[in-house]
Coordinates of C-alpha atoms in Angstrom, one line a residue:
M1 CA 0.3 -0.3 0.0
N2 CA 1.5 3.0 -1.2
R3 CA 1.4 5.8 2.0
P4 CA -0.5 8.9 1.5
R5 CA 1.1 12.0 1.3
P6 CA -0.3 15.2 2.8
E7 CA -2.0 18.0 1.3
P8 CA 0.1 21.3 1.0
S9 CA -0.2 23.2 4.0
S10 CA -2.4 26.3 3.9
H11 CA 1.0 27.9 6.2
P12 CA 4.3 26.7 4.5
I13 CA 6.2 25.4 7.6
S14 CA 9.6 27.1 7.6
R15 CA 13.0 25.3 6.8
R16 CA 13.8 26.8 10.1
T17 CA 11.4 25.0 12.0
V18 CA 12.1 21.5 10.1
L19 CA 15.4 21.7 11.4
R20 CA 14.7 22.8 15.1
G21 CA 12.3 20.0 14.7
S22 CA 15.5 17.8 13.6
L23 CA 17.4 19.0 16.6
I24 CA 14.6 18.0 19.0
A25 CA 14.2 14.5 17.6
A26 CA 18.1 13.9 17.0
A27 CA 18.7 14.9 20.9
A28 CA 15.5 12.2 21.6
A29 CA 17.4 9.4 20.2
G30 CA 21.1 10.3 21.7
L31 CA 22.5 11.2 18.4
P32 CA 24.6 14.3 18.0
A33 CA 22.7 17.1 16.7
V34 CA 23.9 18.7 13.7
S35 CA 23.9 22.4 13.4
P36 CA 21.5 24.4 10.8
P37 CA 23.8 26.0 8.3
V38 CA 24.4 29.5 8.7
R39 CA 22.9 32.1 6.3
A40 CA 25.0 34.8 4.9
V41 CA 23.1 37.8 4.3
A42 CA 24.7 39.5 1.1
A43 CA 26.5 43.2 1.3
G44 CA 23.2 44.7 -0.7
G45 CA 21.3 44.0 3.2
G46 CA 20.2 40.4 1.7
R47 CA 17.2 42.0 -0.2
S48 CA 17.4 41.4 -4.0
V49 CA 16.1 38.9 -5.6
A50 CA 16.2 37.6 -8.8
V51 CA 13.1 35.8 -10.5
F52 CA 13.4 33.6 -13.6
G53 CA 10.1 33.4 -15.8
G54 CA 7.7 36.3 -16.3
G55 CA 4.6 34.3 -15.9
V56 CA 1.6 34.6 -13.3
S57 CA 3.5 32.4 -10.7
G58 CA 6.6 34.5 -11.4
L59 CA 4.4 38.0 -11.4
T60 CA 2.6 36.8 -8.4
A61 CA 6.2 36.6 -6.5
A62 CA 7.4 39.7 -7.6
H63 CA 4.3 41.2 -6.5
E64 CA 4.2 39.8 -3.0
L65 CA 8.2 40.7 -2.3
S66 CA 8.1 44.1 -3.8
E67 CA 5.5 45.2 -1.5
R68 CA 7.6 43.6 1.6
G69 CA 10.4 46.0 0.2
Y70 CA 12.6 43.2 -1.8
Q71 CA 14.5 44.8 -4.6
V72 CA 13.2 42.0 -7.2
T73 CA 14.3 42.0 -11.1
V74 CA 12.1 39.3 -13.1
Y75 CA 13.8 37.9 -16.5
E76 CA 11.8 36.9 -18.8
P77 CA 12.6 35.1 -22.4
V78 CA 9.9 35.4 -24.1
A79 CA 6.7 37.8 -23.2
L80 CA 5.4 38.4 -20.0
G81 CA 2.2 36.8 -18.4
G82 CA 3.5 33.8 -20.2
K83 CA 0.3 31.3 -21.5
A84 CA -2.2 34.1 -19.5
R85 CA -1.4 36.6 -21.9
S86 CA -3.3 37.8 -24.9
M87 CA -1.2 39.4 -27.9
S88 CA -1.5 40.9 -31.1
V89 CA -1.9 39.8 -34.5
P90 CA 0.6 42.1 -36.4
G91 CA -0.3 43.8 -39.6
T92 CA -4.3 43.0 -39.0
G93 CA -5.2 47.0 -37.4
A94 CA -6.3 50.0 -39.6
G95 CA -7.5 53.0 -40.0
G96 CA -6.2 53.7 -36.1
R97 CA -7.9 50.6 -34.9
L98 CA -5.6 48.4 -32.6
D99 CA -4.3 44.7 -34.1
L100 CA -6.8 41.9 -33.7
P101 CA -6.4 40.0 -30.4
G102 CA -4.5 36.6 -30.4
E103 CA -4.3 34.2 -27.8
H104 CA -2.5 31.2 -26.3
G105 CA -6.3 29.8 -25.4
F106 CA -9.0 31.7 -23.8
R107 CA -9.0 32.8 -19.9
F108 CA -12.0 31.7 -17.8
F109 CA -11.4 32.2 -14.1
P110 CA -13.8 29.8 -11.8
G111 CA -15.4 31.0 -8.9
C112 CA -13.3 28.7 -6.9
Y113 CA -10.7 30.3 -7.9
Q114 CA -9.6 32.5 -4.9
H115 CA -6.0 33.7 -5.3
I116 CA -6.2 35.2 -8.8
P117 CA -9.0 37.4 -8.1
E118 CA -7.8 38.2 -4.3
T119 CA -4.1 39.6 -6.3
M120 CA -6.3 41.0 -9.2
S121 CA -8.3 43.5 -6.1
R122 CA -4.4 44.9 -5.5
I123 CA -4.0 46.0 -9.0
P124 CA -5.1 49.4 -10.0
F125 CA -7.5 50.1 -12.9
P126 CA -9.1 53.4 -14.1
G127 CA -12.6 53.3 -12.8
N128 CA -12.9 50.2 -10.5
A129 CA -13.3 50.3 -7.0
R130 CA -11.5 46.9 -6.8
G131 CA -9.2 47.0 -9.3
V132 CA -8.9 44.5 -12.2
A133 CA -11.1 41.9 -9.7
D134 CA -14.1 44.7 -11.3
N135 CA -12.7 43.1 -15.0
L136 CA -13.9 40.0 -14.4
V137 CA -17.6 39.3 -15.3
R138 CA -19.9 36.7 -15.0
V139 CA -21.4 33.8 -17.2
Q140 CA -24.5 33.2 -16.4
A141 CA -25.0 29.9 -19.3
A142 CA -23.0 27.5 -21.3
T143 CA -23.7 25.3 -24.7
V144 CA -23.0 21.9 -24.5
A145 CA -23.0 20.1 -27.8
F146 CA -23.5 16.2 -28.7
R147 CA -22.9 15.4 -32.6
D148 CA -26.0 14.5 -34.8
L149 CA -27.9 16.5 -31.9
P150 CA -29.7 19.6 -31.4
P151 CA -27.1 22.2 -28.7
V152 CA -28.5 22.4 -25.1
V153 CA -28.1 25.9 -23.0
T154 CA -28.1 25.2 -19.5
P155 CA -27.2 27.8 -16.4
V156 CA -23.7 27.1 -15.2
E157 CA -25.0 27.6 -11.4
V158 CA -27.1 25.2 -9.9
G159 CA -27.9 27.4 -7.2
G160 CA -30.7 27.2 -4.8
L161 CA -29.2 24.7 -3.0
A162 CA -30.6 24.8 1.0
E163 CA -27.3 22.9 1.6
I164 CA -24.9 20.6 1.2
T165 CA -25.6 16.8 2.3
P166 CA -24.7 14.0 0.6
E167 CA -28.5 13.1 -0.6
T168 CA -28.9 16.8 -2.5
L169 CA -25.3 16.3 -3.6
R170 CA -26.0 12.9 -5.3
T171 CA -29.4 14.6 -6.9
T172 CA -27.7 17.8 -8.3
L173 CA -24.8 16.0 -9.5
A174 CA -27.8 13.2 -11.4
A175 CA -29.4 16.6 -12.6
A176 CA -26.3 18.3 -13.9
V177 CA -24.8 15.1 -16.5
G178 CA -28.5 13.9 -16.8
L179 CA -28.7 16.0 -20.2
I180 CA -26.1 13.2 -21.7
P181 CA -28.1 11.3 -24.7
R182 CA -28.6 7.6 -24.1
L183 CA -26.7 7.2 -20.8
P184 CA -28.2 4.4 -18.7
P185 CA -29.8 5.4 -15.5
Q186 CA -27.8 2.5 -14.0
E187 CA -24.6 4.3 -15.5
L188 CA -25.3 7.6 -14.4
A189 CA -26.1 6.1 -10.6
L190 CA -22.4 4.9 -10.4
F191 CA -21.1 8.0 -11.5
T192 CA -23.0 9.8 -8.7
Q193 CA -22.1 7.3 -6.3
K194 CA -18.2 7.3 -7.2
M195 CA -18.1 10.9 -7.4
L196 CA -20.0 10.8 -3.6
R197 CA -17.0 8.3 -2.7
W198 CA -14.8 11.1 -3.3
F199 CA -16.6 14.0 -1.3
T200 CA -16.4 11.6 1.6
S201 CA -12.7 9.9 1.0
S202 CA -10.3 10.8 3.4
T203 CA -7.1 12.9 3.1
E204 CA -4.9 9.3 4.0
R205 CA -7.2 7.7 1.1
R206 CA -6.6 10.5 -1.3
F207 CA -3.4 10.8 -1.3
G208 CA -2.8 6.5 -1.0
E209 CA -4.9 5.7 -3.2
W210 CA -6.7 8.2 -5.6
E211 CA -3.6 9.5 -6.4
Y212 CA -1.9 5.7 -8.0
R213 CA -4.9 5.1 -10.0
S214 CA -6.3 6.9 -12.9
W215 CA -9.6 8.8 -13.7
A216 CA -10.5 5.6 -16.1
Q217 CA -10.0 3.3 -13.2
V218 CA -11.6 4.8 -10.5
M219 CA -15.1 5.2 -12.7
E220 CA -14.5 1.6 -13.9
A221 CA -14.6 3.4 -17.6
D222 CA -13.8 -0.4 -19.3
G223 CA -16.9 -2.1 -20.5
K224 CA -19.6 0.5 -19.5
S225 CA -21.4 2.3 -22.3
D226 CA -19.9 4.0 -25.2
A227 CA -22.0 7.8 -23.9
Y228 CA -20.2 6.9 -19.8
R229 CA -16.7 6.3 -21.4
E230 CA -16.9 9.2 -24.4
Y231 CA -18.9 11.8 -22.5
L232 CA -18.5 11.2 -18.4
V233 CA -15.0 9.8 -18.3
N234 CA -13.3 11.0 -21.0
A235 CA -15.0 14.3 -22.8
L236 CA -15.6 15.8 -18.9
T237 CA -12.0 15.2 -18.1
R238 CA -10.4 16.5 -21.9
I239 CA -12.4 19.7 -22.0
T240 CA -11.4 20.5 -18.1
V241 CA -7.9 20.1 -17.3
A242 CA -6.6 18.7 -21.2
A243 CA -5.9 15.4 -19.4
K244 CA -6.3 11.6 -20.6
P245 CA -8.2 9.7 -18.3
Y246 CA -6.0 6.8 -18.5
R247 CA -3.4 8.0 -17.7
S248 CA -4.6 11.4 -15.4
S249 CA -4.2 11.0 -11.1
A250 CA -7.9 10.2 -10.7
R251 CA -6.8 12.9 -7.2
T252 CA -6.4 15.1 -9.4
I253 CA -9.7 14.8 -11.6
G254 CA -11.5 14.8 -8.4
T255 CA -10.3 17.9 -6.8
I256 CA -10.6 20.1 -9.7
G257 CA -14.6 18.4 -9.6
E258 CA -15.1 18.9 -6.3
A259 CA -14.2 22.8 -6.4
L260 CA -15.9 23.4 -9.3
V261 CA -19.7 21.3 -8.3
L262 CA -18.8 23.4 -5.2
A263 CA -18.4 27.0 -6.9
G264 CA -21.7 26.1 -8.5
T265 CA -23.7 25.3 -5.6
G266 CA -23.6 29.0 -4.5
L267 CA -23.1 28.0 -1.0
V268 CA -19.1 28.8 -0.8
P269 CA -19.1 32.3 0.2
Q270 CA -15.1 33.0 -0.2
Y271 CA -15.6 31.9 -3.7
G272 CA -18.3 34.7 -4.5
G273 CA -18.4 34.6 -8.2
G274 CA -20.2 31.6 -9.1
V275 CA -18.8 28.7 -11.2
D276 CA -17.8 30.8 -14.0
R277 CA -16.1 34.1 -14.8
I278 CA -14.4 35.7 -17.9
L279 CA -12.6 39.2 -18.1
N280 CA -14.1 41.4 -20.3
R281 CA -11.2 42.7 -22.5
P282 CA -8.4 40.9 -23.9
T283 CA -6.5 39.7 -21.0
N284 CA -3.6 42.5 -21.4
E285 CA -5.8 44.9 -21.8
A286 CA -7.7 43.9 -18.7
W287 CA -5.0 42.3 -16.6
I288 CA -1.2 42.3 -17.5
D289 CA -0.5 45.5 -18.9
P290 CA -2.0 46.8 -15.8
W291 CA -0.4 44.4 -13.5
V292 CA 3.5 45.6 -15.1
A293 CA 2.8 49.0 -14.6
H294 CA 1.6 48.6 -10.8
L295 CA 4.8 46.1 -10.4
R296 CA 7.2 48.6 -12.1
G297 CA 5.6 51.4 -9.8
L298 CA 6.4 48.9 -6.7
G299 CA 10.3 49.1 -8.1
V300 CA 10.3 45.8 -10.1
R301 CA 12.7 45.5 -12.5
F302 CA 12.1 43.4 -15.9
E303 CA 15.0 42.0 -18.1
L304 CA 12.9 40.9 -21.3
G305 CA 14.9 38.4 -23.7
A306 CA 16.5 37.0 -21.2
K307 CA 16.7 33.5 -20.4
A308 CA 18.3 31.4 -17.2
I309 CA 20.7 28.9 -18.6
G310 CA 22.3 27.7 -15.1
L311 CA 23.0 28.1 -11.8
E312 CA 26.5 28.3 -10.1
L313 CA 26.2 26.6 -6.2
D314 CA 28.7 27.5 -3.7
N315 CA 29.2 26.4 -0.5
G316 CA 25.7 25.0 -0.2
R317 CA 24.1 28.2 -1.4
I318 CA 23.5 29.6 -5.0
T319 CA 26.2 32.4 -5.8
S320 CA 24.9 33.4 -9.5
A321 CA 23.5 32.6 -12.3
R322 CA 24.4 32.7 -16.2
V323 CA 21.9 34.3 -18.5
S324 CA 21.7 34.5 -21.9
G325 CA 19.9 37.4 -23.9
G326 CA 18.7 40.8 -22.3
A327 CA 21.0 40.5 -19.7
D328 CA 25.4 40.5 -19.5
G329 CA 25.1 37.1 -18.8
R330 CA 25.5 37.0 -15.0
V331 CA 22.6 37.4 -12.7
D332 CA 23.9 38.4 -9.0
A333 CA 20.9 38.2 -6.5
D334 CA 20.5 37.0 -2.7
W335 CA 17.9 35.2 -3.8
Y336 CA 16.6 33.3 -6.5
I337 CA 13.0 32.4 -7.9
C338 CA 12.9 29.8 -10.5
A339 CA 8.9 30.5 -11.7
M340 CA 9.6 28.9 -15.0
P341 CA 7.8 26.3 -16.6
V342 CA 8.7 22.8 -15.7
E343 CA 10.2 21.9 -19.0
R344 CA 12.3 25.0 -18.8
A345 CA 13.5 24.7 -15.2
V346 CA 14.3 21.1 -15.8
P347 CA 17.9 21.8 -17.4
L348 CA 18.7 24.0 -14.5
L349 CA 18.8 21.3 -12.4
S350 CA 23.0 20.2 -12.9
D351 CA 24.1 17.3 -11.0
D352 CA 25.3 19.7 -8.0
I353 CA 21.7 21.1 -7.5
L354 CA 20.6 17.6 -7.5
D355 CA 23.5 16.4 -5.0
A356 CA 22.0 19.6 -3.1
D357 CA 18.2 18.4 -3.1
P358 CA 17.9 15.1 -4.6
R359 CA 14.2 15.4 -4.4
L360 CA 14.2 17.9 -7.1
A361 CA 14.9 14.8 -9.7
G362 CA 11.4 13.7 -9.6
M363 CA 10.9 17.2 -11.7
R364 CA 12.6 14.9 -14.7
D365 CA 9.9 12.9 -14.5
L366 CA 6.8 15.2 -14.9
E367 CA 4.6 15.3 -18.5
V368 CA 3.9 17.9 -20.1
D369 CA 0.6 17.6 -23.2
W370 CA -0.8 19.8 -25.6
M371 CA -3.4 22.4 -24.8
V372 CA -3.6 25.4 -27.7
G373 CA -5.8 27.9 -28.7
I374 CA -6.9 29.6 -32.1
Q375 CA -9.2 32.3 -32.6
Y376 CA -11.9 33.0 -35.3
Y377 CA -12.3 36.5 -36.3
L378 CA -15.8 37.0 -38.1
T379 CA -17.5 39.5 -40.4
R380 CA -20.9 38.8 -38.8
P381 CA -22.2 37.9 -35.4
T382 CA -22.7 34.2 -34.6
D383 CA -26.4 33.3 -32.8
L384 CA -24.5 31.4 -30.2
P385 CA -25.5 32.6 -26.9
E386 CA -23.5 33.9 -24.8
G387 CA -20.8 32.0 -22.3
H388 CA -18.8 29.2 -22.6
I389 CA -19.3 26.5 -25.7
A390 CA -18.2 22.4 -24.7
A391 CA -18.7 20.5 -27.6
L392 CA -18.7 17.0 -25.8
G393 CA -17.1 13.8 -28.0
T394 CA -15.2 16.4 -30.5
P395 CA -12.3 14.2 -31.5
W396 CA -10.1 17.3 -30.2
A397 CA -12.2 17.9 -27.3
L398 CA -13.1 21.2 -28.2
T399 CA -14.3 24.2 -26.3
A400 CA -14.9 27.6 -27.2
L401 CA -15.8 31.1 -26.2
R402 CA -17.9 34.5 -28.2
Q403 CA -15.6 36.7 -26.4
A404 CA -16.5 39.7 -28.6
A405 CA -20.1 39.9 -26.9
M406 CA -19.0 40.0 -23.5
W407 CA -16.5 42.7 -23.9
V408 CA -16.8 46.3 -23.7
G409 CA -16.7 48.8 -26.3
D410 CA -17.6 48.3 -29.8
F411 CA -15.1 45.7 -31.3
A412 CA -15.6 45.9 -34.9
S413 CA -14.5 50.1 -34.2
R414 CA -11.3 48.9 -31.9
Y415 CA -9.6 46.4 -33.9
G416 CA -9.0 45.1 -37.3
D417 CA -9.7 46.9 -40.3
G418 CA -13.4 47.8 -39.1
S419 CA -15.0 44.5 -40.7
V420 CA -14.6 41.9 -38.1
V421 CA -17.0 42.1 -35.2
E422 CA -16.7 39.0 -33.6
C423 CA -14.3 37.2 -32.1
L424 CA -14.6 33.2 -31.8
S425 CA -12.1 31.7 -29.5
V426 CA -11.4 27.9 -29.0
D427 CA -9.2 25.8 -26.9
V428 CA -7.8 22.1 -28.4
S429 CA -7.4 20.0 -26.2
D430 CA -6.2 16.8 -28.0
W431 CA -3.8 17.0 -30.5
D432 CA -3.4 12.9 -30.9
T433 CA -6.7 12.0 -32.2
P434 CA -7.4 11.7 -35.8
G435 CA -10.1 14.4 -37.0
I436 CA -13.2 14.0 -39.1
V437 CA -11.8 16.0 -42.2
F438 CA -8.5 14.8 -43.1
G439 CA -8.2 11.6 -40.3
K440 CA -5.0 13.2 -39.0
S441 CA -4.5 14.5 -35.7
A442 CA -3.8 17.6 -34.4
K443 CA -0.2 17.4 -34.7
D444 CA -0.1 15.5 -38.1
C445 CA -2.0 18.2 -39.8
T446 CA -0.4 21.5 -41.5
K447 CA -1.7 25.3 -39.8
D448 CA -4.7 25.1 -42.4
E449 CA -6.1 21.6 -41.8
V450 CA -6.1 22.5 -37.9
A451 CA -8.2 25.6 -38.8
Q452 CA -9.7 24.0 -41.1
E453 CA -10.1 20.7 -39.3
V454 CA -11.6 23.0 -36.1
W455 CA -14.4 24.5 -37.9
A456 CA -15.8 21.5 -39.3
Q457 CA -15.7 19.6 -35.9
L458 CA -17.6 23.5 -34.0
S459 CA -20.1 23.3 -36.9
A460 CA -20.6 19.2 -37.0
W461 CA -21.4 19.6 -33.7
L462 CA -22.9 23.6 -33.1
N463 CA -25.0 23.3 -36.4
N464 CA -27.6 21.0 -35.8
S465 CA -30.9 22.7 -36.2
T466 CA -29.3 26.0 -35.6
G467 CA -27.3 27.1 -38.3
W468 CA -25.1 29.2 -35.9
L469 CA -21.6 28.8 -37.7
R470 CA -21.2 29.5 -41.2
E471 CA -18.1 29.6 -42.8
D472 CA -18.5 32.7 -45.1
D473 CA -18.4 34.5 -42.1
I474 CA -14.6 34.1 -42.0
H475 CA -12.3 37.2 -42.1
S476 CA -9.3 35.5 -40.5
W477 CA -8.1 33.2 -37.9
F478 CA -5.0 33.2 -35.8
L479 CA -3.6 30.1 -34.1
D480 CA -1.0 30.5 -30.5
P481 CA 2.5 31.0 -32.2
G482 CA 4.1 28.9 -29.8
V483 CA 2.6 26.2 -32.2
H484 CA 4.8 25.9 -35.5
W485 CA 6.2 23.7 -37.7
T486 CA 9.4 22.7 -39.3
G487 CA 10.2 20.2 -42.1
G488 CA 6.4 19.7 -41.8
A489 CA 6.7 18.1 -38.4
A490 CA 4.6 20.3 -35.4
T491 CA 6.2 21.6 -32.2
N492 CA 5.0 23.1 -29.5
D493 CA 7.0 26.1 -26.9
T494 CA 4.0 26.1 -24.4
P495 CA 3.0 22.8 -23.4
L496 CA 1.3 22.1 -20.1
L497 CA 1.7 20.0 -17.3
V498 CA -0.7 17.1 -16.8
N499 CA -0.9 15.4 -13.8
T500 CA -0.9 11.7 -14.3
I501 CA -0.9 8.9 -12.0
G502 CA 1.6 9.3 -9.3
S503 CA 3.0 12.6 -10.5
W504 CA 2.7 13.8 -6.7
D505 CA 6.0 12.5 -5.8
N506 CA 7.8 14.4 -8.6
R507 CA 6.5 17.5 -7.6
P508 CA 8.4 20.0 -5.6
E509 CA 7.8 22.5 -2.6
A510 CA 8.3 26.0 -2.7
A511 CA 11.3 25.8 -0.7
T512 CA 14.7 23.6 -1.6
A513 CA 17.3 22.3 0.3
I514 CA 19.2 25.2 -0.7
P515 CA 18.5 28.1 1.2
N516 CA 18.2 31.1 -1.0
L517 CA 16.8 28.8 -4.0
F518 CA 13.0 28.7 -4.4
F519 CA 11.0 27.1 -7.1
A520 CA 6.9 28.7 -8.6
G521 CA 5.2 27.6 -11.6
D522 CA 2.2 25.5 -12.0
H523 CA 4.1 22.2 -11.8
V524 CA 5.0 23.3 -7.6
R525 CA 2.4 21.5 -4.9
T526 CA -1.0 24.0 -4.2
H527 CA -4.2 23.3 -3.3
I528 CA -5.8 23.4 -6.7
D529 CA -3.5 21.0 -7.8
L530 CA -3.8 21.3 -11.8
A531 CA -2.1 23.4 -14.1
T532 CA -3.7 26.8 -14.2
M533 CA -3.5 30.3 -13.6
E534 CA -4.8 29.7 -9.7
G535 CA -2.5 27.1 -9.0
A536 CA 0.8 29.3 -10.7
N537 CA -0.2 32.6 -8.4
E538 CA -0.7 30.0 -5.4
S539 CA 3.3 29.0 -6.3
G540 CA 4.4 32.2 -6.5
R541 CA 2.7 33.2 -2.9
A542 CA 4.4 30.0 -1.6
A543 CA 8.0 31.3 -3.4
A544 CA 7.5 34.5 -1.6
N545 CA 6.6 32.9 2.1
A546 CA 9.4 30.6 2.0
L547 CA 11.8 33.2 0.8
L548 CA 10.5 35.4 4.1
D549 CA 10.8 32.3 6.2
A550 CA 14.7 31.8 4.8
A551 CA 15.4 35.1 5.1
G552 CA 14.0 35.2 9.0
D553 CA 12.0 38.6 7.9
P554 CA 9.6 39.5 10.4
G555 CA 6.9 40.9 8.2
S556 CA 3.3 39.6 7.1
R557 CA 2.8 35.8 4.7
A558 CA 1.2 36.0 1.0
P559 CA -2.2 34.4 2.5
I560 CA -3.0 31.3 1.0
Y561 CA -6.4 29.8 0.9
P562 CA -7.4 26.0 1.0
L563 CA -9.9 24.6 -0.8
Y564 CA -13.3 24.6 0.9
A565 CA -14.3 21.4 2.2
P566 CA -18.2 21.3 3.4
P567 CA -18.1 20.5 7.2
V568 CA -21.4 18.2 6.5
F569 CA -18.8 16.1 5.0
E570 CA -16.0 16.0 8.1
P571 CA -17.7 12.8 10.1
L572 CA -17.4 10.6 7.0
K573 CA -13.9 11.7 6.3
A574 CA -13.1 10.6 9.8
L575 CA -14.6 7.0 9.3
D576 CA -12.9 6.5 6.2
A577 CA -9.5 7.9 7.9
D578 CA -10.5 4.8 10.4
R579 CA -11.1 2.3 7.7
Y580 CA -8.0 3.8 5.3
R581 CA -5.8 2.8 8.1
A582 CA -7.4 -0.3 9.0
G583 CA -6.8 -1.3 5.1
L584 CA -10.6 -1.6 4.6
P585 CA -12.3 -0.5 1.4
H586 CA -14.4 3.3 1.8
L587 CA -17.6 2.4 2.9
L588 CA -19.5 3.0 -0.3
D589 CA -17.2 0.2 -1.9
A590 CA -18.0 -2.0 1.4

């Protein structure tokens, strides 16, 4: 039986606390005590911080530390905001208008996000009482589409519950997924039972059992109906977290599923924003640009075009970093935060770094996958309802958002050449399954074929009895430039971490055994436990807090919020903890 892993703490334990505990334990065992290393304070007062990576995690760490008086420099090789940013489509603006807005993929902010909105509320925005947070607008409905059936428009918030109990949870889940066609009633009952089992599983069982099984295993997908496997097991997983249900940790899927369900009930006051929110402008206009401007005002420096390529270790501490481009080749600081995507952070793990902290070697075994967006610019508004679109069962696991309709101002007068009135943003979550037009996976298609295939799949799912999408309305399209083709082969510069079975063991904490080196990014252990803006923000806070702990800084710590857990389930979780420790199955499996 695998040992359960503890959930990440909302109050990170400092290295000093760990060392103190080690000394006490050594004394109790009659062993010689090992003195903690002496932390040298640099000549500059120990306040200079180098942050490598200007995505959400790096900007968050810079924000928290600069507010506390640290001198922070952010080194970013590509663009500030990382995968969360929006970008201009070059050469598309005319007549004094801005270029058309493109992006890596559309942004949405579930009501279970707590860290991101709190950070946004501290970023000033003209005319907004709560800063950038007031640029979040609530989405009331979603369109769910199935092939060969008319699409269904449904509220995204179940609301109206008097309280959360096992029975209300069961009936709510049954109602939410009951619209799935051709789903046998006994399999609907099985799905709700499995979700109720998750809600009442103890922390020990979640980390000791769910973590080491796939979502498909836990949901008993094999032998079930096509509808059960295609929609409940596969599609809901792919469109929510771009995860493969036969390889993804069931604990990760259960965690985000619980958070979304609870946010949708409207009974969790600290969420406060419903289950679904989006920005009322392109991401950079609404959030990233004001954030960067605010950080500059706090004294943060930005070195753009600079990429960390190595860390120098001497006497147990990082003494400098090597960078390429944008800087003078060497960075000297008191503290170093690696806020880079995992695939870019791993090359920094030299043998001497791993000798100093062998736990970091697990990062080499973490996996990434593709989830990339494409935008279609249309000359006529679609008749699609406002809100998110889930095309369940599409080979490429497509989700979409009709953006311009929910943005402030007149799109045609602000962007493009004046003829574009609509922006339909689509996320492609499955790049490995053959499509319906060319019979090839997205990775095997050309850029033009990707655009044609995505439109064809959306049309096949959304145009049943509606005629919402009209190919003649397409003015142009824009695919995330992180995907490019060399010699006919597609590569992706911006993949996404996927939480495979047992991957929690390989993910680092923000603090390391090297006292002035810290990690941030959505691969770092967090409560949300998913490659999201929320996870990146939480990890940036954790890195800042770990640095403050290592510095012995008496100031305040960045708040870190655990996910809400309904008190009504606590007695059942306590019972399950006893059963798990006794080697017994969950009560619902008994």
